[in-house]
């Protein structure tokens, strides 16, 4: 209502806020829809050979705004020769959720590392950060649907607690495992 009364800096600030709110709402809706589809067994599963470093690079670019606003460095360690047999859409969702969580709980100037280790036909992917960590009793709740757990990030970012539940569903669809290791 007062757009003509504001200076350009105030208008830009409000537009950025609206943009971030719209993105967060969109991601929440995507997560909810994905979780519902997973619960109903309606997610198409089309695995194939996927370059992990390429997916990680694309993900880093996609999350650049979030990470750069907190001055967080994202290091991608998987070598170009590591490929995984996975559904590319599901793998992107898993990694986006894990890296977004790492950004959320890492303070300004922090660091996030994405690494991978191939052990035969199994690939262990690790997203680590130098963030706040969590108490052991809370990490046990992360993958339990009966105790949907959420907390505020270092800049008071919110969450729904569904992201890691979706990750768990999608990782298990690949016959994999997901866990957290944390120091508070």
Tab-separated table of C-alpha atoms in Angstrom:
chain	number	residue	atom	x	y	z
A	1	UNK	CA	0.000	0.000	0.000
A	2	UNK	CA	2.864	2.393	0.697
A	3	UNK	CA	5.197	1.423	-2.126
A	4	UNK	CA	5.243	4.973	-3.527
A	5	UNK	CA	6.258	6.334	-0.113
A	6	UNK	CA	9.328	4.079	0.295
A	7	UNK	CA	12.825	4.687	-0.953
A	8	UNK	CA	14.346	2.125	-3.333
A	9	UNK	CA	16.413	0.416	-0.578
A	10	UNK	CA	13.282	-0.240	1.504
A	11	UNK	CA	11.421	-1.558	-1.531
A	12	UNK	CA	14.349	-3.853	-2.400
A	13	UNK	CA	14.455	-5.136	1.192
A	14	UNK	CA	10.745	-5.976	1.120
A	15	UNK	CA	10.981	-7.597	-2.320
A	16	UNK	CA	13.882	-9.791	-1.110
A	17	UNK	CA	11.802	-10.800	1.928
A	18	UNK	CA	8.832	-11.684	-0.296
A	19	UNK	CA	11.093	-13.648	-2.621
A	20	UNK	CA	12.600	-15.646	0.267
A	21	UNK	CA	9.146	-16.295	1.739
A	22	UNK	CA	7.843	-17.510	-1.614
A	23	UNK	CA	10.851	-19.827	-2.050
A	24	UNK	CA	10.448	-21.238	1.459
A	25	UNK	CA	6.717	-21.837	0.880
A	26	UNK	CA	7.448	-23.527	-2.439
A	27	UNK	CA	10.085	-25.794	-0.880
A	28	UNK	CA	7.721	-26.690	1.967
A	29	UNK	CA	4.989	-27.586	-0.520
A	30	UNK	CA	7.454	-29.660	-2.567
A	31	UNK	CA	8.592	-31.478	0.594
A	32	UNK	CA	5.023	-32.170	1.673
A	33	UNK	CA	4.055	-33.480	-1.750
A	34	UNK	CA	7.167	-35.654	-1.914
A	35	UNK	CA	6.506	-37.034	1.570
A	36	UNK	CA	2.870	-37.824	0.682
A	37	UNK	CA	3.938	-39.550	-2.542
A	38	UNK	CA	6.568	-41.548	-0.656
A	39	UNK	CA	4.000	-42.612	1.942
A	40	UNK	CA	1.650	-43.800	-0.789
A	41	UNK	CA	4.380	-45.541	-2.800
A	42	UNK	CA	3.771	-43.262	-5.767
A	43	UNK	CA	7.239	-41.962	-6.455
A	44	UNK	CA	8.634	-43.219	-9.753
A	45	UNK	CA	11.965	-44.909	-9.138
A	46	UNK	CA	14.295	-44.743	-12.154
A	47	UNK	CA	17.863	-45.441	-11.022
A	48	UNK	CA	20.841	-45.074	-13.299
A	49	UNK	CA	24.512	-44.155	-13.213
A	50	UNK	CA	24.914	-40.577	-11.966
A	51	UNK	CA	28.011	-38.384	-11.575
A	52	UNK	CA	28.070	-37.361	-7.927
A	53	UNK	CA	30.467	-34.423	-8.383
A	54	UNK	CA	28.255	-32.960	-11.125
A	55	UNK	CA	25.139	-33.168	-8.932
A	56	UNK	CA	27.031	-31.603	-6.008
A	57	UNK	CA	28.307	-28.737	-8.180
A	58	UNK	CA	24.807	-28.006	-9.488
A	59	UNK	CA	23.449	-28.155	-5.948
A	60	UNK	CA	26.106	-25.742	-4.682
A	61	UNK	CA	25.139	-23.269	-7.420
A	62	UNK	CA	21.426	-23.672	-6.628
A	63	UNK	CA	22.006	-22.991	-2.927
A	64	UNK	CA	24.533	-20.210	-3.558
A	65	UNK	CA	22.186	-17.438	-2.405
A	66	UNK	CA	21.535	-19.135	0.941
A	67	UNK	CA	25.189	-19.985	1.566
A	68	UNK	CA	26.610	-16.652	0.396
A	69	UNK	CA	24.170	-14.638	2.513
A	70	UNK	CA	25.725	-16.349	5.560
A	71	UNK	CA	29.234	-16.278	4.022
A	72	UNK	CA	29.397	-20.071	4.221
A	73	UNK	CA	31.916	-21.910	2.063
A	74	UNK	CA	30.720	-25.154	0.471
A	75	UNK	CA	33.539	-27.557	-0.464
A	76	UNK	CA	32.784	-30.373	-2.857
A	77	UNK	CA	35.232	-33.209	-2.410
A	78	UNK	CA	33.952	-36.141	-4.555
A	79	UNK	CA	36.247	-36.759	-7.488
A	80	UNK	CA	34.821	-36.684	-10.996
A	81	UNK	CA	35.157	-40.460	-11.335
A	82	UNK	CA	32.707	-41.272	-8.505
A	83	UNK	CA	29.371	-42.264	-9.901
A	84	UNK	CA	26.441	-43.736	-8.034
A	85	UNK	CA	23.567	-45.917	-9.138
A	86	UNK	CA	20.619	-43.806	-8.041
A	87	UNK	CA	17.456	-42.067	-9.098
A	88	UNK	CA	18.788	-38.617	-10.007
A	89	UNK	CA	15.657	-36.747	-8.850
A	90	UNK	CA	15.654	-38.473	-5.485
A	91	UNK	CA	19.387	-37.983	-5.006
A	92	UNK	CA	19.004	-34.257	-5.697
A	93	UNK	CA	16.204	-34.017	-3.121
A	94	UNK	CA	18.255	-35.875	-0.515
A	95	UNK	CA	21.347	-33.744	-1.027
A	96	UNK	CA	19.374	-30.479	-1.208
A	97	UNK	CA	17.746	-31.248	2.141
A	98	UNK	CA	21.015	-32.243	3.799
A	99	UNK	CA	22.962	-29.230	2.539
A	100	UNK	CA	20.076	-26.841	3.308
A	101	UNK	CA	20.049	-28.167	6.882
A	102	UNK	CA	23.808	-27.705	7.104
A	103	UNK	CA	23.436	-24.091	5.936
A	104	UNK	CA	20.630	-23.532	8.420
A	105	UNK	CA	22.688	-24.686	11.414
A	106	UNK	CA	26.078	-23.285	10.392
A	107	UNK	CA	26.968	-19.804	11.639
A	108	UNK	CA	28.174	-16.985	9.407
A	109	UNK	CA	31.638	-17.649	8.018
A	110	UNK	CA	31.291	-21.408	8.498
A	111	UNK	CA	32.157	-24.293	6.232
A	112	UNK	CA	30.206	-27.202	4.749
A	113	UNK	CA	31.862	-30.175	3.085
A	114	UNK	CA	30.276	-32.731	0.771
A	115	UNK	CA	32.431	-35.839	0.431
A	116	UNK	CA	32.021	-39.391	-0.801
A	117	UNK	CA	33.789	-42.697	-0.426
A	118	UNK	CA	33.173	-45.657	-2.698
A	119	UNK	CA	33.311	-49.062	-1.035
A	120	UNK	CA	32.603	-51.662	-3.699
A	121	UNK	CA	29.075	-51.102	-4.997
A	122	UNK	CA	28.219	-48.938	-1.985
A	123	UNK	CA	28.904	-45.185	-1.844
A	124	UNK	CA	28.989	-43.360	1.467
A	125	UNK	CA	28.070	-39.688	1.029
A	126	UNK	CA	28.848	-37.333	3.894
A	127	UNK	CA	27.578	-33.797	4.372
A	128	UNK	CA	29.453	-32.217	7.272
A	129	UNK	CA	29.578	-28.743	8.760
A	130	UNK	CA	31.084	-26.803	11.622
A	131	UNK	CA	27.680	-25.711	12.885
A	132	UNK	CA	26.014	-25.788	16.273
A	133	UNK	CA	25.590	-29.550	16.566
A	134	UNK	CA	22.902	-31.208	18.643
A	135	UNK	CA	22.404	-33.169	21.798
A	136	UNK	CA	22.270	-36.988	21.404
A	137	UNK	CA	18.676	-37.168	22.655
A	138	UNK	CA	17.607	-34.819	19.833
A	139	UNK	CA	19.533	-36.581	17.076
A	140	UNK	CA	17.583	-39.754	17.910
A	141	UNK	CA	14.337	-37.929	17.004
A	142	UNK	CA	15.397	-36.792	13.536
A	143	UNK	CA	14.242	-39.859	11.609
A	144	UNK	CA	11.244	-40.788	13.791
A	145	UNK	CA	7.859	-39.822	12.315
A	146	UNK	CA	6.200	-40.080	15.739
A	147	UNK	CA	8.473	-37.309	17.056
A	148	UNK	CA	8.694	-34.768	14.242
A	149	UNK	CA	11.568	-32.623	15.485
A	150	UNK	CA	12.395	-29.112	14.374
A	151	UNK	CA	14.433	-26.245	15.767
A	152	UNK	CA	15.530	-22.783	14.677
A	153	UNK	CA	18.758	-22.238	12.754
A	154	UNK	CA	21.626	-19.887	13.588
A	155	UNK	CA	19.786	-16.964	11.942
A	156	UNK	CA	16.385	-18.057	13.327
A	157	UNK	CA	15.522	-19.954	10.124
A	158	UNK	CA	12.466	-22.151	10.550
A	159	UNK	CA	11.736	-25.667	9.372
A	160	UNK	CA	9.029	-28.295	9.292
A	161	UNK	CA	10.953	-31.349	10.444
A	162	UNK	CA	9.874	-33.189	7.276
A	163	UNK	CA	13.082	-32.825	5.258
A	164	UNK	CA	15.041	-35.566	7.013
A	165	UNK	CA	12.000	-37.860	7.090
A	166	UNK	CA	11.775	-37.504	3.315
A	167	UNK	CA	15.518	-38.141	3.031
A	168	UNK	CA	15.123	-41.326	5.068
A	169	UNK	CA	12.295	-42.577	2.829
A	170	UNK	CA	14.284	-41.884	-0.338
A	171	UNK	CA	17.561	-43.325	0.973
A	172	UNK	CA	15.771	-46.505	2.062
A	173	UNK	CA	14.147	-46.751	-1.387
A	174	UNK	CA	17.753	-47.067	-2.645
A	175	UNK	CA	18.434	-49.798	-0.031
A	176	UNK	CA	20.714	-47.359	1.777
A	177	UNK	CA	21.070	-46.046	5.304
A	178	UNK	CA	21.040	-42.533	6.712
A	179	UNK	CA	22.285	-41.398	10.092
A	180	UNK	CA	23.617	-38.402	11.955
A	181	UNK	CA	26.798	-37.954	13.941
A	182	UNK	CA	26.960	-34.759	15.952
A	183	UNK	CA	28.768	-33.013	18.768
A	184	UNK	CA	26.802	-30.346	20.635
